mmCIF file of C-alpha atoms in Angstrom:
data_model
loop_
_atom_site.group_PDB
_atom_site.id
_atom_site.type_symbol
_atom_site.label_atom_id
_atom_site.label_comp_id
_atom_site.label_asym_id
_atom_site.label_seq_id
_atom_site.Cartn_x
_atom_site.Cartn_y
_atom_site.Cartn_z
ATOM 1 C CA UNK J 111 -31.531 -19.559 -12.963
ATOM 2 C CA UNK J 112 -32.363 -21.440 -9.677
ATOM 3 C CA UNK J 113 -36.087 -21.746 -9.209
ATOM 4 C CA UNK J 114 -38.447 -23.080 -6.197
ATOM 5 C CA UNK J 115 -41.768 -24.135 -6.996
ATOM 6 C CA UNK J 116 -44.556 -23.988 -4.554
ATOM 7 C CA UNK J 117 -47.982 -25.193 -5.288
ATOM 8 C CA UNK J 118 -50.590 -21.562 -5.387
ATOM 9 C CA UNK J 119 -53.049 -22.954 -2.703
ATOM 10 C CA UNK J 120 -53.497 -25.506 -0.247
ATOM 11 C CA UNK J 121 -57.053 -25.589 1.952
ATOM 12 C CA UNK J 122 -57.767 -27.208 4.699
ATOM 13 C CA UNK J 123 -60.391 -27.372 8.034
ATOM 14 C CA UNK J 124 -59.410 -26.536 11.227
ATOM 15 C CA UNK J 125 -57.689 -28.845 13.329
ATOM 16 C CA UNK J 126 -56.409 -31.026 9.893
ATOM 17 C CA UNK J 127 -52.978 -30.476 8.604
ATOM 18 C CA UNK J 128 -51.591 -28.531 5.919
ATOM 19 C CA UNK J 129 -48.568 -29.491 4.270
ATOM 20 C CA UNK J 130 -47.118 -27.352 1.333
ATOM 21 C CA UNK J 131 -44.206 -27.986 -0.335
ATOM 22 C CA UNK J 132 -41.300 -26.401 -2.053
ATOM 23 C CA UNK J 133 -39.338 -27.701 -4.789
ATOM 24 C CA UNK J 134 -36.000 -26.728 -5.860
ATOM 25 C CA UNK J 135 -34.036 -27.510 -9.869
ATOM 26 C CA UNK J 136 -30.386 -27.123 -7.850
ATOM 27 C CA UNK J 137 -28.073 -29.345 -5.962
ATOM 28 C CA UNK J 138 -29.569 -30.261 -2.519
ATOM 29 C CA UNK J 139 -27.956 -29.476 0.319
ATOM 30 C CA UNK J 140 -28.957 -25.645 0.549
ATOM 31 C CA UNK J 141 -30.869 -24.577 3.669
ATOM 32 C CA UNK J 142 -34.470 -23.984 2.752
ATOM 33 C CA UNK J 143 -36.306 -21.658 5.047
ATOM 34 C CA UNK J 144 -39.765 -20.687 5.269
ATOM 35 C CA UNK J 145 -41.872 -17.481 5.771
ATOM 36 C CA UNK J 146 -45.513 -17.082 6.692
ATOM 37 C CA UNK J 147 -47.158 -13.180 5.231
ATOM 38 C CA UNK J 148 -50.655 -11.989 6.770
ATOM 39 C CA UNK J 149 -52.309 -9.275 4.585
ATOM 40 C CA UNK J 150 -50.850 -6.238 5.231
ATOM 41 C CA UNK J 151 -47.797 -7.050 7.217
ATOM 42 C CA UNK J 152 -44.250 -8.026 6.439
ATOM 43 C CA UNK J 153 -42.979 -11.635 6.360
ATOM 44 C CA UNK J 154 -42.288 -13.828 9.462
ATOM 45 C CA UNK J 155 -39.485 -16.371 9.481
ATOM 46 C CA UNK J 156 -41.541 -19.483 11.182
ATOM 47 C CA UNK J 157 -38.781 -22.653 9.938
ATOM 48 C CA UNK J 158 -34.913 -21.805 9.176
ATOM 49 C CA UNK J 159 -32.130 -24.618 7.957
ATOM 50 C CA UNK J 160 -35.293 -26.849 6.812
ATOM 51 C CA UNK J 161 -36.239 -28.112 10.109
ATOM 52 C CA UNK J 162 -35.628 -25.801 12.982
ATOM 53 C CA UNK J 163 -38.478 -23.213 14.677
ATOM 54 C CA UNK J 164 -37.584 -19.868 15.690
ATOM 55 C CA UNK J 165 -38.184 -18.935 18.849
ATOM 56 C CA UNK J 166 -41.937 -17.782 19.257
ATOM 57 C CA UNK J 167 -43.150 -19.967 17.027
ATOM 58 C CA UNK J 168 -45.730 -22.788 17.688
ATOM 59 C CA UNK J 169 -44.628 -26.000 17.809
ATOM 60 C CA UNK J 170 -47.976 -27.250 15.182
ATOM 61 C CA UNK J 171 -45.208 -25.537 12.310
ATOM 62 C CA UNK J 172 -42.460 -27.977 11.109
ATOM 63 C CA UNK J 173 -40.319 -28.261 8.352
ATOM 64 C CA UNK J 174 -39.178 -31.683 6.726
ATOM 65 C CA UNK J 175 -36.764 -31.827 4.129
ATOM 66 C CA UNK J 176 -36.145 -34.785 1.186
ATOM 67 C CA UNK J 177 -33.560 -34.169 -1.666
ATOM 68 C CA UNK J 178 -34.852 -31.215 -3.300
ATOM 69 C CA UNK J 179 -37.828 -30.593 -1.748
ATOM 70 C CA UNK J 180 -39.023 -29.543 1.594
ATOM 71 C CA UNK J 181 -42.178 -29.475 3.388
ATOM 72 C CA UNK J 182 -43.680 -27.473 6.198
ATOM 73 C CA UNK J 183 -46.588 -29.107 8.436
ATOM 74 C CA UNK J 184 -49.375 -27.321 9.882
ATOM 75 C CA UNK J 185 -50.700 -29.600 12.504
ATOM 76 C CA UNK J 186 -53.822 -28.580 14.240
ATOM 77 C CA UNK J 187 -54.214 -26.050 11.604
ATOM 78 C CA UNK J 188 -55.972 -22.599 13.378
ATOM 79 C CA UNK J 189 -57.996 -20.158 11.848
ATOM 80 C CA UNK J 190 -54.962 -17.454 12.622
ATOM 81 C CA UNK J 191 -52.763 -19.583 9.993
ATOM 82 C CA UNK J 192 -54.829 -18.705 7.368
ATOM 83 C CA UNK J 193 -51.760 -16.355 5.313
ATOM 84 C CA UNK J 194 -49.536 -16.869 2.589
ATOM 85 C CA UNK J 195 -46.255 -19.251 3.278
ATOM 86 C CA UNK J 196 -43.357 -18.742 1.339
ATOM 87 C CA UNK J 197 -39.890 -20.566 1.056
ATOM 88 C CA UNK J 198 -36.752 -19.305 0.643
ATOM 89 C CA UNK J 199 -33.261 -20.872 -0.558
ATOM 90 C CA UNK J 200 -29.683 -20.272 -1.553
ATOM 91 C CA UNK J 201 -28.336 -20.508 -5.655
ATOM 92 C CA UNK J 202 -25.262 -22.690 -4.546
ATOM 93 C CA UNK J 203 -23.627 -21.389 -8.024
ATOM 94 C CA UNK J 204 -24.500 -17.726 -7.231
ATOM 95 C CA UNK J 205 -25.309 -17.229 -3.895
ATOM 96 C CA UNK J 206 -28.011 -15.282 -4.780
ATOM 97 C CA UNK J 207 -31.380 -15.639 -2.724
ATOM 98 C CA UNK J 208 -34.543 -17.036 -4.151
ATOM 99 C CA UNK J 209 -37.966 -17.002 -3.051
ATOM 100 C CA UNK J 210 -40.659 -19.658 -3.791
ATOM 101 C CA UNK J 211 -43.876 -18.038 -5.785
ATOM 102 C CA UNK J 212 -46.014 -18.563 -3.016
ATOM 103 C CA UNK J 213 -48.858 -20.905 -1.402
ATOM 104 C CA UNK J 214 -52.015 -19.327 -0.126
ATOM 105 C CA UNK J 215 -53.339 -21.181 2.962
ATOM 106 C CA UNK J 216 -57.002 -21.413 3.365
ATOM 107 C CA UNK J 217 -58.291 -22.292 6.610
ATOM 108 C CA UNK J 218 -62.500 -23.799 5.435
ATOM 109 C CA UNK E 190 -34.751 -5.952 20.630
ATOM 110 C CA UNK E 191 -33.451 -5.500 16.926
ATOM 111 C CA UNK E 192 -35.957 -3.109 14.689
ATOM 112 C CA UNK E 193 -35.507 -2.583 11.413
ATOM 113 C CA UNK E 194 -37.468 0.546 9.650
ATOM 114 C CA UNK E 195 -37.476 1.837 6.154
ATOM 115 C CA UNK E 196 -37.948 5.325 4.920
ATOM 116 C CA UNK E 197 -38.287 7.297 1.563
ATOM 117 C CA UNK E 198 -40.547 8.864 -0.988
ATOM 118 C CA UNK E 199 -43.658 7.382 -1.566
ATOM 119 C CA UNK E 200 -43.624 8.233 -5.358
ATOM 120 C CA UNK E 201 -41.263 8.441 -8.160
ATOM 121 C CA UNK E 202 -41.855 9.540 -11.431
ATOM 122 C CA UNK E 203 -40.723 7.565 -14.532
ATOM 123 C CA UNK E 204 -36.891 7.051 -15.784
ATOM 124 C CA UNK E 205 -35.953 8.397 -11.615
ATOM 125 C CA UNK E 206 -33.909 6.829 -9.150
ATOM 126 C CA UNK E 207 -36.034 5.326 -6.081
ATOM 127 C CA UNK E 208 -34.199 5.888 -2.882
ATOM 128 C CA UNK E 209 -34.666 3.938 0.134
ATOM 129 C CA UNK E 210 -33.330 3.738 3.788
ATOM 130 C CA UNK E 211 -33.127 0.896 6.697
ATOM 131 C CA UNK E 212 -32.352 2.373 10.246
ATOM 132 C CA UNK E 213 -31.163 -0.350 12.459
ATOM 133 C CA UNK E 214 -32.268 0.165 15.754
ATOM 134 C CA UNK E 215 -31.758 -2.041 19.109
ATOM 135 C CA UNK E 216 -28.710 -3.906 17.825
ATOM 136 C CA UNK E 217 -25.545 -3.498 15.702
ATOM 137 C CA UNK E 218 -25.631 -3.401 12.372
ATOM 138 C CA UNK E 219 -21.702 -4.212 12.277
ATOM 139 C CA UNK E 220 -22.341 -7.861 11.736
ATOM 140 C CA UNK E 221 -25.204 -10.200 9.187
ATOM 141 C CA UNK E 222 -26.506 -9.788 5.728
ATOM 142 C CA UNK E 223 -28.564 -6.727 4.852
ATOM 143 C CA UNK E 224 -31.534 -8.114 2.258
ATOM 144 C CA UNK E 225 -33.938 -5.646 0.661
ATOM 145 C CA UNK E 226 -37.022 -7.421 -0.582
ATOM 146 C CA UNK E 227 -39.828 -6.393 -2.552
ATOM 147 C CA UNK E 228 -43.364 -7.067 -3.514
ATOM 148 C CA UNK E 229 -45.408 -5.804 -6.119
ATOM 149 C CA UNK E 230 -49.257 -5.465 -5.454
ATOM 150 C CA UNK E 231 -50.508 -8.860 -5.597
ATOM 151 C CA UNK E 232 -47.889 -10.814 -6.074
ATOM 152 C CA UNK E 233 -45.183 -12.695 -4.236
ATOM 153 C CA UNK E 234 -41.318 -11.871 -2.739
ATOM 154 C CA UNK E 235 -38.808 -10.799 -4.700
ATOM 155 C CA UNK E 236 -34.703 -10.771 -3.618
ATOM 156 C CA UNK E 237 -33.585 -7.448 -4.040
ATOM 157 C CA UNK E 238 -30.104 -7.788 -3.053
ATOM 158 C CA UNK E 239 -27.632 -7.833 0.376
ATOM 159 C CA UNK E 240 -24.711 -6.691 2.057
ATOM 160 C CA UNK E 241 -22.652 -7.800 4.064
ATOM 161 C CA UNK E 242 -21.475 -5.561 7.053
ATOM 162 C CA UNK E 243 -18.253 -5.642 5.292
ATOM 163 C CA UNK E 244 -19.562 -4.123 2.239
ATOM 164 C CA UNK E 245 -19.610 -6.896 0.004
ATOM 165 C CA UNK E 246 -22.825 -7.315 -2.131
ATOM 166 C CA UNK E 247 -24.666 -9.596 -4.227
ATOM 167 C CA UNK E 248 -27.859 -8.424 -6.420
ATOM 168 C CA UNK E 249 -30.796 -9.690 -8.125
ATOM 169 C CA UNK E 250 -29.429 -10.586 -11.775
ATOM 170 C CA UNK E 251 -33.046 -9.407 -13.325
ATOM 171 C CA UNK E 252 -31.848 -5.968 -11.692
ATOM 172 C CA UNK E 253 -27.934 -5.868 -10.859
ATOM 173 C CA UNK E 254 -27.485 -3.112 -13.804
ATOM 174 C CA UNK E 255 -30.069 -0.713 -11.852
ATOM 175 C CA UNK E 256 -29.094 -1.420 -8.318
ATOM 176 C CA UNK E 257 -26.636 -0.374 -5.642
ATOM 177 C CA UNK E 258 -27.116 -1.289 -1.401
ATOM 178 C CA UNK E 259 -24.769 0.696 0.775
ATOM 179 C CA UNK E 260 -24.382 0.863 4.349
ATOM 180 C CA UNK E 261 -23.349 4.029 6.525
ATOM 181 C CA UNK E 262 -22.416 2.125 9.874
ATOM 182 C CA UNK E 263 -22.046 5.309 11.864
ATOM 183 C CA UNK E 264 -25.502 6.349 10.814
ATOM 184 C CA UNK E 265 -26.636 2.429 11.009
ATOM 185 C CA UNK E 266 -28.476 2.582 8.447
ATOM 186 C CA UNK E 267 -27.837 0.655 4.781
ATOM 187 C CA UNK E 268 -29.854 1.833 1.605
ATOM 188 C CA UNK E 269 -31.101 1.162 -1.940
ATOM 189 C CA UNK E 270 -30.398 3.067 -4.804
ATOM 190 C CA UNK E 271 -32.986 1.765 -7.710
ATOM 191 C CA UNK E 272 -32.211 3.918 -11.199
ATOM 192 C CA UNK E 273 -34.262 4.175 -14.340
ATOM 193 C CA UNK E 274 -37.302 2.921 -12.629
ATOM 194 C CA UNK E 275 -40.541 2.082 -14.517
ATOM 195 C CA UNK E 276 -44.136 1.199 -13.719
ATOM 196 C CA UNK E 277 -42.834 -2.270 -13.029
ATOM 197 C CA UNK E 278 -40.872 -1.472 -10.383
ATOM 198 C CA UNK E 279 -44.133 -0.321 -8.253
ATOM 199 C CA UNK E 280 -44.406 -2.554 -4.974
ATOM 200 C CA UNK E 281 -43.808 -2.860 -1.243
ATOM 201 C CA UNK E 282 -40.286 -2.281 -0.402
ATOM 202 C CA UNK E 283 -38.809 -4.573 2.935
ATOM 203 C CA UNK E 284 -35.721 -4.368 4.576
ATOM 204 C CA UNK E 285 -34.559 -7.225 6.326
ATOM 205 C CA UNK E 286 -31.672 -8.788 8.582
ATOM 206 C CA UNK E 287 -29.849 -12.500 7.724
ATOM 207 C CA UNK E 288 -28.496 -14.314 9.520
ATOM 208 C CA UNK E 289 -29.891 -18.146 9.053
ATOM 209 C CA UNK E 290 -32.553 -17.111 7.687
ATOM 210 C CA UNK E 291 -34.402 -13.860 7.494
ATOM 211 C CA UNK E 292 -35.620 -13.005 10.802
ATOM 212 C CA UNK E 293 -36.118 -10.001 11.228
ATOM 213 C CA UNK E 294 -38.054 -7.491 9.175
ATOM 214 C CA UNK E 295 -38.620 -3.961 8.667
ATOM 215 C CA UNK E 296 -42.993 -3.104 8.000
ATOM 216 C CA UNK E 297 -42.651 -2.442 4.693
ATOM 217 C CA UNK E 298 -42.847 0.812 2.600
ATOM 218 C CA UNK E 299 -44.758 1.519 -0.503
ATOM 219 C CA UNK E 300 -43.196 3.129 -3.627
ATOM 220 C CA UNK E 301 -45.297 3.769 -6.579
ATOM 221 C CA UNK E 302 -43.793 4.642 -9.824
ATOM 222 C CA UNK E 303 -45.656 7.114 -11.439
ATOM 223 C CA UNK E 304 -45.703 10.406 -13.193
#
């Protein structure tokens, strides 16, 4: 089955930048979108198709993409982007959606 | 402005079917892909399933013999049907629109599974 890895945790200061990353065992060439989840509340869609920002969200968020993996950049990291990010791709075989496990941003 | 809210029982015993709803309100619901999502306590997203507005569907393989999404367009509303449901299946329920992405979401429910 199609599987994205994320690393669990990434920390940084405020004001640095965070990048976390998301690897995928498919075929490239998927859209890889990415979510940010603050305790409590539901998911928010801050990158879709691997590079684009939704409107509403800063511009510090971007999303890079390089074969099978794909980053998204915190720059100026604030204290409000302390949450956990999550990406989110396509099984080109199945269609089905996948979710990555994960990465808890720490803001120091 | 497109809202998305789910409803249902907040617990269900053992070996039960767990019923949800989405109501779609602010925009059409003839149109996108209709994802649940869930997320046990603690831990990360899981794909549920969709549907299209056409009524096509695609499910989770780890839980396509236990689930069935529907949609009732008159209503607007599209549900989950979860059967034979165990401790496991204990978590935050989410509804949520696709369409390039998943961007919009419902707040969440919580479903325990318990006797």
């Amino acid at each position: 089955s199609y599987e994205l890895t994320q690393p669990p945790s990434v920390s940084v200061s405020p004001g640095q930048t965070a990048r976390i990353t998301c690897s995928g065992d498919g075929l490239p060439n998927q859209y890889f979108y990415w979510y940010q989840q603050k305790p409590g509340q539901a998911p928010v869609l801050v990158i879709k198709k691997d590079i684009q920002r939704p409107s509403g969200i800063p511009e510090r968020f971007s999303g890079s993409s390089s074969g099978t993996t794909v980053t998204l950049t915190i720059s100026g990291v604030q204290t409000e982007d302390e949450a956990d990010y999550y990406c989110q791709s396509t099984d080109t075989t199945t269609t089905y959606q996948v979710f990555g496990g994960g990465t808890k941003l720490t803001v120091l | 402005q497109l809202q998305l809210q789910e409803s249902g029982p907040g617990l269900v015993k053992p070996s039960e079917t767990l019923s949800l709803t989405c109501t779609v309100t602010g925009g059409s619901i003839d149109s996108f892909y209709w994802n649940w999502i869930r997320q046990p306590p603690g831990k990360g997203l899981e794909w549920i399933g969709y549907m299209y507005y056409s009524g096509s569907t695609k499910y989770n393989p780890s839980l396509k013999s236990r689930v069935t999404i529907s949609v009732d367009s008159s209503k607007k509303q599209f549900s989950l049907r979860l059967t034979s449901v165990t401790a496991a299946d204990t978590a935050v329920y989410f509804c949520a629109r696709e369409w390039g992405g998943m961007d919009v979401w419902g707040q969440g429910t919580t479903v325990t599974v318990s006797s």
